[in-house]
């Protein structure tokens, strides 16, 4: 009798995994998020905002952003992972490193559009998930 229960339990778990992968594949293959960092300075045409981003798995490289320019990428989260993209920002003598995307923090706040946008201004870093409503997340220092 115990063998039959064990077989039924294994069969039920296998069936559950199959149904979940069909009905909600993003739970197994990860969710895709779009991350965007925008130079929101109002008067820095002679001095670009320099950005360099990377994760544990990849180096996205660096860019020099003029006013209004952006640096964007898409990421697919991994199952049971704490994926994180760290960016170093430099403007004039100011330099800061910040998490542009971090699964525990952003998997909920980037919804419903799965968009994580940062607007970098003279007074700090603003976050939005719709690029309409911006909220200051932190300052340069």
mmCIF file with all atom_site columns, C-alpha atoms in Angstrom:
data_model
loop_
_atom_site.group_PDB
_atom_site.id
_atom_site.type_symbol
_atom_site.label_atom_id
_atom_site.label_alt_id
_atom_site.label_comp_id
_atom_site.label_asym_id
_atom_site.label_entity_id
_atom_site.label_seq_id
_atom_site.pdbx_PDB_ins_code
_atom_site.Cartn_x
_atom_site.Cartn_y
_atom_site.Cartn_z
_atom_site.occupancy
_atom_site.B_iso_or_equiv
_atom_site.pdbx_formal_charge
_atom_site.auth_seq_id
_atom_site.auth_comp_id
_atom_site.auth_asym_id
_atom_site.auth_atom_id
_atom_site.pdbx_PDB_model_num
ATOM 1   C CA . UNK A 1 1   ? 0.000  0.000  0.000   1.00 0.00 ? 1   UNK A CA 1
ATOM 2   C CA . UNK A 1 2   ? 2.893  2.390  0.763   1.00 0.00 ? 2   UNK A CA 1
ATOM 3   C CA . UNK A 1 3   ? 4.408  1.717  -2.658  1.00 0.00 ? 3   UNK A CA 1
ATOM 4   C CA . UNK A 1 4   ? 1.130  2.636  -4.398  1.00 0.00 ? 4   UNK A CA 1
ATOM 5   C CA . UNK A 1 5   ? 0.905  5.879  -2.388  1.00 0.00 ? 5   UNK A CA 1
ATOM 6   C CA . UNK A 1 6   ? 4.496  6.741  -3.269  1.00 0.00 ? 6   UNK A CA 1
ATOM 7   C CA . UNK A 1 7   ? 3.906  6.068  -6.954  1.00 0.00 ? 7   UNK A CA 1
ATOM 8   C CA . UNK A 1 8   ? 0.706  8.153  -6.916  1.00 0.00 ? 8   UNK A CA 1
ATOM 9   C CA . UNK A 1 9   ? 2.497  10.990 -5.128  1.00 0.00 ? 9   UNK A CA 1
ATOM 10  C CA . UNK A 1 10  ? 5.335  11.009 -7.668  1.00 0.00 ? 10  UNK A CA 1
ATOM 11  C CA . UNK A 1 11  ? 2.860  10.804 -10.540 1.00 0.00 ? 11  UNK A CA 1
ATOM 12  C CA . UNK A 1 12  ? 0.816  13.674 -9.068  1.00 0.00 ? 12  UNK A CA 1
ATOM 13  C CA . UNK A 1 13  ? 3.894  15.870 -8.645  1.00 0.00 ? 13  UNK A CA 1
ATOM 14  C CA . UNK A 1 14  ? 5.031  15.150 -12.198 1.00 0.00 ? 14  UNK A CA 1
ATOM 15  C CA . UNK A 1 15  ? 1.574  15.968 -13.528 1.00 0.00 ? 15  UNK A CA 1
ATOM 16  C CA . UNK A 1 16  ? 1.506  19.195 -11.511 1.00 0.00 ? 16  UNK A CA 1
ATOM 17  C CA . UNK A 1 17  ? 4.861  20.291 -12.905 1.00 0.00 ? 17  UNK A CA 1
ATOM 18  C CA . UNK A 1 18  ? 3.726  19.547 -16.453 1.00 0.00 ? 18  UNK A CA 1
ATOM 19  C CA . UNK A 1 19  ? 0.497  21.536 -16.028 1.00 0.00 ? 19  UNK A CA 1
ATOM 20  C CA . UNK A 1 20  ? 2.310  24.477 -14.446 1.00 0.00 ? 20  UNK A CA 1
ATOM 21  C CA . UNK A 1 21  ? 4.873  24.579 -17.233 1.00 0.00 ? 21  UNK A CA 1
ATOM 22  C CA . UNK A 1 22  ? 2.086  24.630 -19.816 1.00 0.00 ? 22  UNK A CA 1
ATOM 23  C CA . UNK A 1 23  ? -0.229 27.091 -18.078 1.00 0.00 ? 23  UNK A CA 1
ATOM 24  C CA . UNK A 1 24  ? 2.436  29.374 -16.568 1.00 0.00 ? 24  UNK A CA 1
ATOM 25  C CA . UNK A 1 25  ? 5.682  28.846 -18.492 1.00 0.00 ? 25  UNK A CA 1
ATOM 26  C CA . UNK A 1 26  ? 7.239  32.054 -17.175 1.00 0.00 ? 26  UNK A CA 1
ATOM 27  C CA . UNK A 1 27  ? 7.416  30.427 -13.747 1.00 0.00 ? 27  UNK A CA 1
ATOM 28  C CA . UNK A 1 28  ? 9.795  27.835 -15.190 1.00 0.00 ? 28  UNK A CA 1
ATOM 29  C CA . UNK A 1 29  ? 11.674 29.831 -17.798 1.00 0.00 ? 29  UNK A CA 1
ATOM 30  C CA . UNK A 1 30  ? 11.768 33.170 -16.003 1.00 0.00 ? 30  UNK A CA 1
ATOM 31  C CA . UNK A 1 31  ? 10.090 36.491 -16.583 1.00 0.00 ? 31  UNK A CA 1
ATOM 32  C CA . UNK A 1 32  ? 11.468 39.060 -19.021 1.00 0.00 ? 32  UNK A CA 1
ATOM 33  C CA . UNK A 1 33  ? 11.943 42.591 -17.695 1.00 0.00 ? 33  UNK A CA 1
ATOM 34  C CA . UNK A 1 34  ? 13.012 45.673 -19.622 1.00 0.00 ? 34  UNK A CA 1
ATOM 35  C CA . UNK A 1 35  ? 15.470 47.892 -17.764 1.00 0.00 ? 35  UNK A CA 1
ATOM 36  C CA . UNK A 1 36  ? 16.179 51.419 -18.957 1.00 0.00 ? 36  UNK A CA 1
ATOM 37  C CA . UNK A 1 37  ? 18.435 54.160 -17.584 1.00 0.00 ? 37  UNK A CA 1
ATOM 38  C CA . UNK A 1 38  ? 17.782 57.651 -18.960 1.00 0.00 ? 38  UNK A CA 1
ATOM 39  C CA . UNK A 1 39  ? 20.007 60.718 -18.722 1.00 0.00 ? 39  UNK A CA 1
ATOM 40  C CA . UNK A 1 40  ? 17.564 63.262 -17.301 1.00 0.00 ? 40  UNK A CA 1
ATOM 41  C CA . UNK A 1 41  ? 20.047 66.067 -16.741 1.00 0.00 ? 41  UNK A CA 1
ATOM 42  C CA . UNK A 1 42  ? 18.842 69.438 -17.960 1.00 0.00 ? 42  UNK A CA 1
ATOM 43  C CA . UNK A 1 43  ? 22.160 71.034 -18.882 1.00 0.00 ? 43  UNK A CA 1
ATOM 44  C CA . UNK A 1 44  ? 25.098 68.678 -19.323 1.00 0.00 ? 44  UNK A CA 1
ATOM 45  C CA . UNK A 1 45  ? 25.679 68.760 -23.055 1.00 0.00 ? 45  UNK A CA 1
ATOM 46  C CA . UNK A 1 46  ? 29.441 69.090 -22.594 1.00 0.00 ? 46  UNK A CA 1
ATOM 47  C CA . UNK A 1 47  ? 29.684 66.477 -19.849 1.00 0.00 ? 47  UNK A CA 1
ATOM 48  C CA . UNK A 1 48  ? 28.054 63.094 -20.504 1.00 0.00 ? 48  UNK A CA 1
ATOM 49  C CA . UNK A 1 49  ? 26.688 60.733 -17.903 1.00 0.00 ? 49  UNK A CA 1
ATOM 50  C CA . UNK A 1 50  ? 28.860 57.610 -18.042 1.00 0.00 ? 50  UNK A CA 1
ATOM 51  C CA . UNK A 1 51  ? 27.252 54.269 -17.220 1.00 0.00 ? 51  UNK A CA 1
ATOM 52  C CA . UNK A 1 52  ? 28.690 50.755 -16.983 1.00 0.00 ? 52  UNK A CA 1
ATOM 53  C CA . UNK A 1 53  ? 26.455 47.778 -16.092 1.00 0.00 ? 53  UNK A CA 1
ATOM 54  C CA . UNK A 1 54  ? 27.045 44.103 -15.427 1.00 0.00 ? 54  UNK A CA 1
ATOM 55  C CA . UNK A 1 55  ? 25.628 41.045 -13.721 1.00 0.00 ? 55  UNK A CA 1
ATOM 56  C CA . UNK A 1 56  ? 27.159 37.832 -12.453 1.00 0.00 ? 56  UNK A CA 1
ATOM 57  C CA . UNK A 1 57  ? 26.619 36.303 -15.901 1.00 0.00 ? 57  UNK A CA 1
ATOM 58  C CA . UNK A 1 58  ? 27.295 39.134 -18.313 1.00 0.00 ? 58  UNK A CA 1
ATOM 59  C CA . UNK A 1 59  ? 28.971 42.477 -18.806 1.00 0.00 ? 59  UNK A CA 1
ATOM 60  C CA . UNK A 1 60  ? 26.713 44.893 -20.678 1.00 0.00 ? 60  UNK A CA 1
ATOM 61  C CA . UNK A 1 61  ? 29.538 47.351 -21.220 1.00 0.00 ? 61  UNK A CA 1
ATOM 62  C CA . UNK A 1 62  ? 29.565 51.081 -20.851 1.00 0.00 ? 62  UNK A CA 1
ATOM 63  C CA . UNK A 1 63  ? 28.058 54.086 -22.554 1.00 0.00 ? 63  UNK A CA 1
ATOM 64  C CA . UNK A 1 64  ? 28.420 57.849 -22.440 1.00 0.00 ? 64  UNK A CA 1
ATOM 65  C CA . UNK A 1 65  ? 24.910 59.300 -22.373 1.00 0.00 ? 65  UNK A CA 1
ATOM 66  C CA . UNK A 1 66  ? 24.167 62.847 -23.470 1.00 0.00 ? 66  UNK A CA 1
ATOM 67  C CA . UNK A 1 67  ? 20.980 64.646 -22.410 1.00 0.00 ? 67  UNK A CA 1
ATOM 68  C CA . UNK A 1 68  ? 17.933 62.488 -23.134 1.00 0.00 ? 68  UNK A CA 1
ATOM 69  C CA . UNK A 1 69  ? 19.986 59.439 -24.198 1.00 0.00 ? 69  UNK A CA 1
ATOM 70  C CA . UNK A 1 70  ? 19.248 56.084 -22.644 1.00 0.00 ? 70  UNK A CA 1
ATOM 71  C CA . UNK A 1 71  ? 20.839 52.704 -22.049 1.00 0.00 ? 71  UNK A CA 1
ATOM 72  C CA . UNK A 1 72  ? 18.447 49.760 -22.026 1.00 0.00 ? 72  UNK A CA 1
ATOM 73  C CA . UNK A 1 73  ? 18.468 45.992 -21.939 1.00 0.00 ? 73  UNK A CA 1
ATOM 74  C CA . UNK A 1 74  ? 16.145 43.058 -21.360 1.00 0.00 ? 74  UNK A CA 1
ATOM 75  C CA . UNK A 1 75  ? 16.731 40.360 -18.801 1.00 0.00 ? 75  UNK A CA 1
ATOM 76  C CA . UNK A 1 76  ? 15.112 37.034 -18.114 1.00 0.00 ? 76  UNK A CA 1
ATOM 77  C CA . UNK A 1 77  ? 15.009 36.122 -14.459 1.00 0.00 ? 77  UNK A CA 1
ATOM 78  C CA . UNK A 1 78  ? 16.125 32.663 -13.465 1.00 0.00 ? 78  UNK A CA 1
ATOM 79  C CA . UNK A 1 79  ? 14.145 30.251 -11.324 1.00 0.00 ? 79  UNK A CA 1
ATOM 80  C CA . UNK A 1 80  ? 15.095 30.490 -7.669  1.00 0.00 ? 80  UNK A CA 1
ATOM 81  C CA . UNK A 1 81  ? 17.667 33.132 -8.442  1.00 0.00 ? 81  UNK A CA 1
ATOM 82  C CA . UNK A 1 82  ? 18.471 36.539 -7.096  1.00 0.00 ? 82  UNK A CA 1
ATOM 83  C CA . UNK A 1 83  ? 19.506 38.003 -10.450 1.00 0.00 ? 83  UNK A CA 1
ATOM 84  C CA . UNK A 1 84  ? 21.002 41.450 -10.081 1.00 0.00 ? 84  UNK A CA 1
ATOM 85  C CA . UNK A 1 85  ? 22.396 44.073 -12.461 1.00 0.00 ? 85  UNK A CA 1
ATOM 86  C CA . UNK A 1 86  ? 24.818 46.521 -10.918 1.00 0.00 ? 86  UNK A CA 1
ATOM 87  C CA . UNK A 1 87  ? 25.570 49.814 -12.661 1.00 0.00 ? 87  UNK A CA 1
ATOM 88  C CA . UNK A 1 88  ? 28.313 52.310 -12.007 1.00 0.00 ? 88  UNK A CA 1
ATOM 89  C CA . UNK A 1 89  ? 27.355 55.889 -12.838 1.00 0.00 ? 89  UNK A CA 1
ATOM 90  C CA . UNK A 1 90  ? 29.828 58.737 -13.204 1.00 0.00 ? 90  UNK A CA 1
ATOM 91  C CA . UNK A 1 91  ? 29.098 62.388 -13.758 1.00 0.00 ? 91  UNK A CA 1
ATOM 92  C CA . UNK A 1 92  ? 31.737 65.055 -13.205 1.00 0.00 ? 92  UNK A CA 1
ATOM 93  C CA . UNK A 1 93  ? 33.344 64.228 -9.809  1.00 0.00 ? 93  UNK A CA 1
ATOM 94  C CA . UNK A 1 94  ? 30.327 62.190 -8.692  1.00 0.00 ? 94  UNK A CA 1
ATOM 95  C CA . UNK A 1 95  ? 30.425 58.412 -8.850  1.00 0.00 ? 95  UNK A CA 1
ATOM 96  C CA . UNK A 1 96  ? 27.952 55.875 -7.506  1.00 0.00 ? 96  UNK A CA 1
ATOM 97  C CA . UNK A 1 97  ? 27.164 52.170 -7.871  1.00 0.00 ? 97  UNK A CA 1
ATOM 98  C CA . UNK A 1 98  ? 23.570 51.024 -7.661  1.00 0.00 ? 98  UNK A CA 1
ATOM 99  C CA . UNK A 1 99  ? 21.424 48.003 -8.364  1.00 0.00 ? 99  UNK A CA 1
ATOM 100 C CA . UNK A 1 100 ? 19.572 48.808 -11.572 1.00 0.00 ? 100 UNK A CA 1
ATOM 101 C CA . UNK A 1 101 ? 17.644 45.550 -11.201 1.00 0.00 ? 101 UNK A CA 1
ATOM 102 C CA . UNK A 1 102 ? 17.437 43.163 -8.273  1.00 0.00 ? 102 UNK A CA 1
ATOM 103 C CA . UNK A 1 103 ? 14.885 40.310 -8.253  1.00 0.00 ? 103 UNK A CA 1
ATOM 104 C CA . UNK A 1 104 ? 13.722 40.527 -4.612  1.00 0.00 ? 104 UNK A CA 1
ATOM 105 C CA . UNK A 1 105 ? 13.193 44.291 -4.863  1.00 0.00 ? 105 UNK A CA 1
ATOM 106 C CA . UNK A 1 106 ? 12.041 44.748 -8.451  1.00 0.00 ? 106 UNK A CA 1
ATOM 107 C CA . UNK A 1 107 ? 10.046 41.664 -9.418  1.00 0.00 ? 107 UNK A CA 1
ATOM 108 C CA . UNK A 1 108 ? 6.960  43.276 -7.866  1.00 0.00 ? 108 UNK A CA 1
ATOM 109 C CA . UNK A 1 109 ? 7.551  46.984 -8.296  1.00 0.00 ? 109 UNK A CA 1
ATOM 110 C CA . UNK A 1 110 ? 8.310  46.707 -12.028 1.00 0.00 ? 110 UNK A CA 1
ATOM 111 C CA . UNK A 1 111 ? 4.892  45.211 -12.698 1.00 0.00 ? 111 UNK A CA 1
ATOM 112 C CA . UNK A 1 112 ? 2.371  45.318 -14.331 1.00 0.00 ? 112 UNK A CA 1
ATOM 113 C CA . UNK A 1 113 ? 4.388  46.349 -17.409 1.00 0.00 ? 113 UNK A CA 1
ATOM 114 C CA . UNK A 1 114 ? 7.606  44.505 -16.442 1.00 0.00 ? 114 UNK A CA 1
ATOM 115 C CA . UNK A 1 115 ? 9.392  47.780 -17.059 1.00 0.00 ? 115 UNK A CA 1
ATOM 116 C CA . UNK A 1 116 ? 12.039 49.131 -14.678 1.00 0.00 ? 116 UNK A CA 1
ATOM 117 C CA . UNK A 1 117 ? 13.089 52.633 -15.640 1.00 0.00 ? 117 UNK A CA 1
ATOM 118 C CA . UNK A 1 118 ? 15.572 54.963 -14.007 1.00 0.00 ? 118 UNK A CA 1
ATOM 119 C CA . UNK A 1 119 ? 15.745 58.696 -14.672 1.00 0.00 ? 119 UNK A CA 1
ATOM 120 C CA . UNK A 1 120 ? 19.079 60.106 -13.518 1.00 0.00 ? 120 UNK A CA 1
ATOM 121 C CA . UNK A 1 121 ? 18.971 63.794 -12.628 1.00 0.00 ? 121 UNK A CA 1
ATOM 122 C CA . UNK A 1 122 ? 21.254 66.272 -10.892 1.00 0.00 ? 122 UNK A CA 1
ATOM 123 C CA . UNK A 1 123 ? 19.593 65.605 -7.526  1.00 0.00 ? 123 UNK A CA 1
ATOM 124 C CA . UNK A 1 124 ? 19.321 61.824 -7.697  1.00 0.00 ? 124 UNK A CA 1
ATOM 125 C CA . UNK A 1 125 ? 17.841 58.689 -9.202  1.00 0.00 ? 125 UNK A CA 1
ATOM 126 C CA . UNK A 1 126 ? 14.129 58.354 -9.951  1.00 0.00 ? 126 UNK A CA 1
ATOM 127 C CA . UNK A 1 127 ? 12.320 55.057 -10.508 1.00 0.00 ? 127 UNK A CA 1
ATOM 128 C CA . UNK A 1 128 ? 9.220  54.317 -12.595 1.00 0.00 ? 128 UNK A CA 1
ATOM 129 C CA . UNK A 1 129 ? 7.457  51.243 -13.924 1.00 0.00 ? 129 UNK A CA 1
ATOM 130 C CA . UNK A 1 130 ? 5.488  53.194 -16.546 1.00 0.00 ? 130 UNK A CA 1
ATOM 131 C CA . UNK A 1 131 ? 7.770  56.165 -17.379 1.00 0.00 ? 131 UNK A CA 1
ATOM 132 C CA . UNK A 1 132 ? 4.967  58.529 -16.429 1.00 0.00 ? 132 UNK A CA 1
ATOM 133 C CA . UNK A 1 133 ? 5.059  58.508 -12.634 1.00 0.00 ? 133 UNK A CA 1
ATOM 134 C CA . UNK A 1 134 ? 8.566  58.973 -11.232 1.00 0.00 ? 134 UNK A CA 1
ATOM 135 C CA . UNK A 1 135 ? 9.550  58.577 -7.581  1.00 0.00 ? 135 UNK A CA 1
ATOM 136 C CA . UNK A 1 136 ? 12.917 59.605 -6.204  1.00 0.00 ? 136 UNK A CA 1
ATOM 137 C CA . UNK A 1 137 ? 14.630 56.449 -4.976  1.00 0.00 ? 137 UNK A CA 1
ATOM 138 C CA . UNK A 1 138 ? 17.957 57.855 -3.777  1.00 0.00 ? 138 UNK A CA 1
ATOM 139 C CA . UNK A 1 139 ? 20.425 60.740 -4.123  1.00 0.00 ? 139 UNK A CA 1
ATOM 140 C CA . UNK A 1 140 ? 23.915 60.779 -5.582  1.00 0.00 ? 140 UNK A CA 1
ATOM 141 C CA . UNK A 1 141 ? 25.442 60.580 -2.091  1.00 0.00 ? 141 UNK A CA 1
#
